[in-house]
Tab-separated table of C-alpha atoms in Angstrom:
chain	number	residue	atom	x	y	z
A	1	MET	CA	-18.080	-58.211	18.011
A	2	ARG	CA	-17.112	-55.730	15.327
A	3	ILE	CA	-18.823	-56.065	11.971
A	4	SER	CA	-18.371	-54.045	8.806
A	5	GLY	CA	-19.573	-54.623	5.292
A	6	VAL	CA	-21.790	-57.604	4.541
A	7	THR	CA	-21.914	-60.281	7.245
A	8	ASN	CA	-23.817	-63.380	8.304
A	9	ILE	CA	-27.390	-62.537	9.284
A	10	SER	CA	-27.052	-64.511	12.547
A	11	GLU	CA	-24.298	-62.236	13.866
A	12	THR	CA	-25.102	-59.204	15.975
A	13	VAL	CA	-23.557	-55.757	15.777
A	14	SER	CA	-21.911	-54.691	19.029
A	15	GLU	CA	-20.498	-51.409	17.716
A	16	PHE	CA	-20.971	-48.964	14.864
A	17	ILE	CA	-18.516	-47.028	12.736
A	18	LEU	CA	-19.250	-43.305	12.392
A	19	LEU	CA	-17.788	-42.017	9.137
A	20	GLY	CA	-18.030	-38.371	10.230
A	21	PHE	CA	-16.630	-36.141	7.483
A	22	PRO	CA	-14.704	-38.341	5.040
A	23	CYS	CA	-11.946	-36.184	3.579
A	24	GLN	CA	-8.170	-35.824	3.570
A	25	LYS	CA	-6.360	-35.957	6.924
A	26	GLU	CA	-5.190	-32.339	6.634
A	27	THR	CA	-8.757	-31.147	5.991
A	28	GLN	CA	-10.026	-33.164	8.950
A	29	ILE	CA	-7.435	-31.568	11.239
A	30	ILE	CA	-8.488	-28.090	10.074
A	31	LEU	CA	-12.177	-28.939	10.605
A	32	CYS	CA	-11.350	-30.380	14.011
A	33	MET	CA	-9.570	-27.150	15.009
A	34	VAL	CA	-12.479	-24.989	13.791
A	35	PHE	CA	-15.071	-27.138	15.582
A	36	SER	CA	-12.931	-27.173	18.745
A	37	ILE	CA	-12.760	-23.369	18.794
A	38	ILE	CA	-16.535	-23.087	18.255
A	39	TYR	CA	-17.092	-25.687	20.998
A	40	ILE	CA	-14.896	-23.834	23.525
A	41	LEU	CA	-16.458	-20.459	22.690
A	42	THR	CA	-19.942	-21.993	23.022
A	43	ILE	CA	-19.149	-23.332	26.501
A	44	MET	CA	-17.590	-20.028	27.558
A	45	GLY	CA	-20.411	-17.887	26.136
A	46	ASN	CA	-23.252	-19.869	27.696
A	47	THR	CA	-21.390	-20.188	30.998
A	48	SER	CA	-20.966	-16.399	31.083
A	49	ILE	CA	-24.744	-15.939	30.703
A	50	ILE	CA	-25.402	-18.359	33.586
A	51	CYS	CA	-22.852	-16.554	35.781
A	52	ALA	CA	-24.260	-13.129	34.838
A	53	VAL	CA	-27.822	-14.166	35.756
A	54	TRP	CA	-26.656	-15.814	38.978
A	55	SER	CA	-24.526	-12.841	40.093
A	56	SER	CA	-26.854	-9.960	39.148
A	57	GLN	CA	-29.813	-9.110	41.382
A	58	GLN	CA	-31.361	-7.177	38.490
A	59	LEU	CA	-31.566	-10.369	36.398
A	60	GLN	CA	-33.392	-12.424	39.045
A	61	THR	CA	-36.581	-12.465	36.971
A	62	PRO	CA	-38.479	-15.325	35.240
A	63	MET	CA	-37.216	-14.316	31.791
A	64	TYR	CA	-33.559	-14.513	32.812
A	65	THR	CA	-34.087	-17.616	34.955
A	66	LEU	CA	-35.410	-19.366	31.851
A	67	LEU	CA	-32.513	-17.960	29.824
A	68	ALA	CA	-29.970	-19.324	32.334
A	69	ASN	CA	-31.632	-22.760	32.134
A	70	PHE	CA	-31.613	-22.514	28.347
A	71	SER	CA	-27.895	-21.678	28.361
A	72	PHE	CA	-27.163	-24.662	30.609
A	73	LEU	CA	-29.186	-26.820	28.216
A	74	GLU	CA	-27.052	-25.565	25.313
A	75	ILE	CA	-23.901	-26.580	27.207
A	76	CYS	CA	-25.310	-30.084	27.752
A	77	TYR	CA	-26.498	-30.129	24.132
A	78	VAL	CA	-23.074	-29.565	22.577
A	79	ASN	CA	-21.458	-31.977	25.046
A	80	SER	CA	-23.768	-34.772	23.900
A	81	ASP	CA	-22.274	-34.944	20.389
A	82	VAL	CA	-19.329	-32.581	19.759
A	83	PRO	CA	-16.652	-34.337	21.919
A	84	LYS	CA	-17.390	-37.671	20.206
A	85	MET	CA	-17.431	-35.969	16.798
A	86	LEU	CA	-13.991	-34.467	17.470
A	87	ALA	CA	-12.716	-37.832	18.715
A	88	ILE	CA	-13.761	-39.738	15.581
A	89	MET	CA	-12.212	-37.046	13.389
A	90	LEU	CA	-8.823	-37.683	15.021
A	91	SER	CA	-9.228	-41.433	15.521
A	92	GLU	CA	-8.505	-44.191	13.043
A	93	SER	CA	-11.141	-46.639	14.343
A	94	LYS	CA	-14.102	-44.168	14.485
A	95	THR	CA	-16.161	-46.699	16.451
A	96	ILE	CA	-18.950	-46.262	18.983
A	97	SER	CA	-20.494	-49.095	20.986
A	98	PHE	CA	-24.103	-50.125	20.450
A	99	THR	CA	-25.024	-48.892	23.953
A	100	GLY	CA	-23.035	-45.686	23.444
A	101	CYS	CA	-24.842	-45.075	20.163
A	102	LEU	CA	-28.265	-45.464	21.805
A	103	LEU	CA	-27.254	-43.217	24.712
A	104	GLN	CA	-25.938	-40.543	22.343
A	105	PHE	CA	-29.164	-40.671	20.329
A	106	TYR	CA	-31.266	-40.456	23.501
A	107	PHE	CA	-29.409	-37.581	25.161
A	108	PHE	CA	-28.876	-35.551	21.984
A	109	PHE	CA	-32.487	-35.681	20.812
A	110	SER	CA	-33.925	-35.404	24.335
A	111	MET	CA	-32.093	-32.112	24.722
A	112	CYS	CA	-33.252	-31.126	21.246
A	113	ALA	CA	-36.848	-31.738	22.429
A	114	SER	CA	-36.149	-29.836	25.673
A	115	GLU	CA	-34.832	-26.927	23.616
A	116	GLY	CA	-38.120	-26.740	21.730
A	117	LEU	CA	-40.028	-26.807	25.025
A	118	PHE	CA	-37.832	-24.084	26.522
A	119	LEU	CA	-38.303	-21.865	23.478
A	120	SER	CA	-42.081	-22.372	23.816
A	121	VAL	CA	-42.058	-21.456	27.515
A	122	MET	CA	-39.897	-18.402	26.783
A	123	ALA	CA	-42.405	-17.367	24.101
A	124	PHE	CA	-45.195	-17.816	26.677
A	125	ASP	CA	-43.247	-15.584	29.088
A	126	ARG	CA	-42.941	-12.843	26.447
A	127	TYR	CA	-46.646	-13.215	25.599
A	128	LEU	CA	-47.589	-12.654	29.239
A	129	ALA	CA	-45.188	-9.708	29.637
A	130	ILE	CA	-46.492	-7.882	26.554
A	131	CYS	CA	-50.108	-9.016	26.154
A	132	GLN	CA	-51.027	-9.463	29.839
A	133	PRO	CA	-48.675	-7.088	31.713
A	134	LEU	CA	-51.072	-6.491	34.629
A	135	TYR	CA	-51.300	-10.222	35.377
A	136	TYR	CA	-47.654	-11.088	34.599
A	137	SER	CA	-46.331	-11.015	38.175
A	138	THR	CA	-49.361	-12.974	39.386
A	139	ILE	CA	-49.127	-15.709	36.742
A	140	MET	CA	-45.357	-15.977	36.218
A	141	THR	CA	-44.291	-16.367	39.838
A	142	HIS	CA	-40.862	-17.719	40.830
A	143	ASN	CA	-42.335	-21.129	41.741
A	144	ARG	CA	-44.241	-21.351	38.465
A	145	CYS	CA	-41.106	-20.398	36.542
A	146	ILE	CA	-39.156	-23.203	38.263
A	147	THR	CA	-42.030	-25.620	37.567
A	148	LEU	CA	-42.028	-24.704	33.873
A	149	ALA	CA	-38.249	-25.129	33.694
A	150	LEU	CA	-38.516	-28.585	35.278
A	151	PHE	CA	-41.316	-29.436	32.851
A	152	CYS	CA	-39.007	-28.579	29.916
A	153	TRP	CA	-36.140	-30.690	31.257
A	154	ILE	CA	-38.225	-33.712	32.236
A	155	GLY	CA	-40.604	-33.440	29.278
A	156	GLY	CA	-37.800	-33.582	26.709
A	157	PHE	CA	-36.270	-36.706	28.237
A	158	LEU	CA	-39.619	-38.463	28.668
A	159	TRP	CA	-40.614	-37.646	25.076
A	160	LEU	CA	-37.662	-39.593	23.631
A	161	LEU	CA	-38.059	-42.667	25.837
A	162	THR	CA	-40.384	-44.446	23.402
A	163	PRO	CA	-38.151	-43.964	20.317
A	164	VAL	CA	-35.000	-45.153	22.118
A	165	ILE	CA	-36.838	-48.246	23.480
A	166	LEU	CA	-38.139	-49.060	19.979
A	167	ILE	CA	-34.668	-48.631	18.440
A	168	SER	CA	-33.088	-50.842	21.113
A	169	GLN	CA	-35.361	-53.690	19.939
A	170	VAL	CA	-34.392	-53.336	16.266
A	171	PRO	CA	-32.099	-56.196	15.102
A	172	PHE	CA	-28.716	-55.039	13.742
A	173	CYS	CA	-26.556	-57.707	12.107
A	174	GLY	CA	-24.483	-55.772	9.577
A	175	PRO	CA	-23.331	-53.652	7.899
A	176	ASN	CA	-22.503	-51.301	10.784
A	177	ILE	CA	-21.211	-48.185	9.001
A	178	ILE	CA	-23.174	-44.978	9.725
A	179	ASP	CA	-22.522	-42.190	7.228
A	180	HIS	CA	-22.880	-39.469	9.860
A	181	PHE	CA	-20.973	-37.899	12.761
A	182	LEU	CA	-23.577	-39.026	15.330
A	183	CYS	CA	-26.202	-41.731	15.779
A	184	ASP	CA	-29.123	-40.157	13.942
A	185	LEU	CA	-32.488	-41.845	13.513
A	186	GLY	CA	-32.563	-42.323	9.716
A	187	PRO	CA	-29.014	-43.668	9.157
A	188	LEU	CA	-29.350	-45.919	12.229
A	189	LEU	CA	-32.637	-47.563	11.204
A	190	ALA	CA	-31.313	-47.985	7.659
A	191	LEU	CA	-28.842	-50.564	9.051
A	192	SER	CA	-31.498	-52.875	10.520
A	193	CYS	CA	-31.458	-56.530	9.407
A	194	ALA	CA	-35.059	-56.375	8.230
A	195	PRO	CA	-37.430	-53.537	7.293
A	196	VAL	CA	-38.961	-51.893	10.361
A	197	PRO	CA	-41.666	-49.616	8.905
A	198	ARG	CA	-43.675	-49.393	12.141
A	199	THR	CA	-40.651	-48.390	14.204
A	200	THR	CA	-39.593	-45.878	11.554
A	201	LEU	CA	-43.095	-44.402	11.406
A	202	ALA	CA	-43.500	-44.271	15.190
A	203	CYS	CA	-40.071	-42.690	15.803
A	204	GLY	CA	-40.545	-40.210	12.957
A	205	ALA	CA	-44.028	-39.239	14.161
A	206	ILE	CA	-42.905	-38.735	17.766
A	207	SER	CA	-39.880	-36.668	16.711
A	208	SER	CA	-41.882	-34.577	14.256
A	209	LEU	CA	-44.745	-34.037	16.684
A	210	ILE	CA	-42.648	-32.275	19.345
A	211	ILE	CA	-41.065	-30.059	16.694
A	212	PHE	CA	-44.309	-28.972	15.046
A	213	ILE	CA	-46.300	-28.587	18.289
A	214	THR	CA	-43.693	-26.298	19.854
A	215	PHE	CA	-43.129	-24.403	16.611
A	216	LEU	CA	-46.839	-23.743	16.071
A	217	TYR	CA	-47.227	-22.698	19.706
A	218	ILE	CA	-44.366	-20.211	19.352
A	219	LEU	CA	-45.864	-18.837	16.124
A	220	GLY	CA	-49.235	-18.428	17.841
A	221	SER	CA	-47.652	-16.653	20.822
A	222	TYR	CA	-45.762	-14.237	18.596
A	223	PHE	CA	-48.835	-13.603	16.476
A	224	HIS	CA	-50.605	-12.299	19.600
A	225	VAL	CA	-47.454	-10.420	20.664
A	226	LEU	CA	-47.207	-8.738	17.258
A	227	ARG	CA	-50.871	-7.715	17.381
A	228	ALA	CA	-50.352	-6.226	20.851
A	229	VAL	CA	-47.166	-4.400	19.820
A	230	LEU	CA	-48.796	-2.867	16.744
A	231	ARG	CA	-51.459	-1.360	18.997
A	232	VAL	CA	-48.773	0.435	21.005
A	233	PRO	CA	-48.180	4.029	19.785
A	234	SER	CA	-44.944	4.304	17.794
A	235	GLY	CA	-42.010	5.374	19.930
A	236	SER	CA	-39.997	4.013	22.823
A	237	GLY	CA	-42.774	1.680	24.027
A	238	ARG	CA	-43.045	-0.151	20.697
A	239	ASN	CA	-39.257	-0.238	20.221
A	240	LYS	CA	-38.774	-1.708	23.699
A	241	ALA	CA	-41.394	-4.387	23.024
A	242	PHE	CA	-39.774	-5.325	19.708
A	243	SER	CA	-36.323	-5.344	21.298
A	244	THR	CA	-37.527	-7.633	24.095
A	245	CYS	CA	-38.732	-10.278	21.649
A	246	ALA	CA	-36.140	-9.857	18.883
A	247	SER	CA	-33.400	-11.902	20.582
A	248	HIS	CA	-35.685	-14.814	21.384
A	249	PHE	CA	-37.266	-14.857	17.930
A	250	THR	CA	-33.803	-14.815	16.295
A	251	VAL	CA	-32.811	-17.944	18.247
A	252	VAL	CA	-36.161	-19.559	17.341
A	253	SER	CA	-35.549	-18.804	13.658
A	254	LEU	CA	-32.040	-20.291	13.749
A	255	PHE	CA	-33.127	-23.477	15.499
A	256	TYR	CA	-36.402	-24.211	13.713
A	257	GLY	CA	-35.171	-22.876	10.375
A	258	SER	CA	-32.466	-25.550	10.292
A	259	VAL	CA	-34.596	-28.342	11.804
A	260	MET	CA	-37.480	-27.720	9.383
A	261	VAL	CA	-35.161	-28.269	6.401
A	262	MET	CA	-35.031	-31.945	7.389
A	263	TYR	CA	-38.841	-32.234	7.286
A	264	VAL	CA	-39.993	-29.639	4.749
A	265	SER	CA	-37.323	-29.650	2.033
A	266	PRO	CA	-38.161	-32.470	-0.444
A	267	GLY	CA	-35.546	-35.225	-0.452
A	268	SER	CA	-33.119	-33.420	1.890
A	269	GLY	CA	-33.598	-36.018	4.620
A	270	ASN	CA	-32.251	-38.729	2.267
A	271	GLN	CA	-29.034	-36.906	1.371
A	272	SER	CA	-26.248	-37.708	3.836
A	273	GLY	CA	-24.400	-34.460	3.044
A	274	MET	CA	-27.498	-32.366	3.743
A	275	GLN	CA	-28.254	-34.379	6.890
A	276	LYS	CA	-24.775	-33.726	8.248
A	277	PHE	CA	-24.846	-30.015	7.414
A	278	VAL	CA	-28.291	-29.409	8.935
A	279	THR	CA	-27.544	-31.468	12.056
A	280	LEU	CA	-24.209	-29.699	12.455
A	281	PHE	CA	-25.933	-26.324	12.135
A	282	TYR	CA	-28.629	-26.817	14.761
A	283	SER	CA	-26.307	-28.748	17.104
A	284	MET	CA	-23.419	-26.236	16.992
A	285	ALA	CA	-24.506	-22.945	15.396
A	286	THR	CA	-27.561	-22.303	17.594
A	287	PRO	CA	-25.731	-22.912	20.911
A	288	PHE	CA	-22.818	-20.792	19.617
A	289	PHE	CA	-24.945	-17.808	18.552
A	290	ASN	CA	-27.281	-17.980	21.561
A	291	PRO	CA	-25.028	-16.016	23.993
A	292	LEU	CA	-24.046	-13.543	21.266
A	293	ILE	CA	-27.658	-12.808	20.352
A	294	TYR	CA	-28.883	-12.429	23.926
A	295	SER	CA	-25.900	-10.372	25.130
A	296	LEU	CA	-25.535	-8.040	22.140
A	297	ARG	CA	-29.233	-7.105	21.956
A	298	ASN	CA	-29.912	-6.842	25.694
A	299	LYS	CA	-28.737	-3.829	27.708
A	300	ASP	CA	-29.352	-5.501	31.082
A	301	MET	CA	-27.357	-8.568	30.043
A	302	LYS	CA	-24.484	-6.451	28.701
A	303	LYS	CA	-24.425	-4.483	31.950
A	304	ALA	CA	-24.399	-7.677	34.040
A	305	LEU	CA	-21.640	-9.233	31.905
A	306	LYS	CA	-19.534	-6.079	32.195
A	307	LYS	CA	-20.001	-6.100	35.974
A	308	LEU	CA	-19.050	-9.788	36.087
A	309	LEU	CA	-15.891	-9.216	34.028
A	310	ASP	CA	-14.914	-6.219	36.161
A	311	GLY	CA	-15.349	-8.355	39.281
A	312	LEU	CA	-13.164	-11.121	37.840
A	313	LYS	CA	-10.519	-8.584	36.858
A	314	LEU	CA	-10.584	-7.095	40.358
A	315	ARG	CA	-10.125	-10.544	41.921
A	316	GLN	CA	-7.182	-11.242	39.618
A	317	ASP	CA	-5.598	-7.895	40.548
A	318	ASN	CA	-6.089	-8.650	44.249
A	319	LYS	CA	-4.519	-12.093	43.869
A	320	ARG	CA	-1.594	-10.607	41.944
A	321	GLU	CA	-1.087	-7.975	44.627
A	322	LEU	CA	-1.285	-10.627	47.368
A	323	TRP	CA	1.377	-12.788	45.719
A	324	TYR	CA	3.548	-9.736	45.150
A	325	ASN	CA	3.340	-8.840	48.857
A	326	ILE	CA	4.142	-12.433	49.886
A	327	LEU	CA	7.178	-12.600	47.607
A	328	HIS	CA	8.287	-9.137	48.659
A	329	SER	CA	8.132	-10.121	52.338
A	330	LEU	CA	10.144	-13.296	51.687
A	331	PHE	CA	12.874	-11.670	49.649
């Protein structure tokens, strides 16, 4: 049953209304076009990294295996919220079912947690490569790399099980309007029939814990990396070490820089406009810039992408020539 505004406390909400970005229709169409272009480019960019790693023998290393997994995660990440966001921008009803809202919350924030875990494991990989180079091949074996990747995927989804179970038990009886473009924790719990301080505290603590644990671990890893790099004599060795870590640290800064605004900036979490902007940034900007950062600053990746594009072009030329020969033989 659909409920909006103030309703009888005995009724139960079966769907929510996502306001998205309330503005004029023309502005919404422009925003929808911009977000659609970013979405398509994000899918294409991250897919190209996966294909480059898969097709290049030179990139069959733990670092690039983790990067390919990370790129696939980014594709899943944007697909968990952007298609629905675009749909509500073009739709008049802007509704999402109660079950759909819980599923969107679970998948979106599970992949957000997995992203933090992947960034931590990638920092660990760089720590081993720079601080423990003699033991790198012994510690970071192919099997261990696959195990760590599975840990990141499974760990992120297990971490959010408790919050989604707690939210599913919260009574919602109206109003059902969420001033956001997705089912976020704060706006969702604000619609509960009665105060749920324990659920709010538990969900907030669990969400914050994964963010701060992974962030502090990454900072610790890069502290040791920086100490090791500064001991290297200035020249090509130090530049190569800095270049190896620069791409990863840039992505870390983009992701955690935006996420931390929600937790560190006083009062920002209570402002719907700030919530939307920050969520939009770390849900769309980071996946969009990820392939650009890793491909532009990495010679091996650029070489593999060029080889992949040349191969695709050659296949297209061969297909064109084949069709030309078929048509020529017929006519």
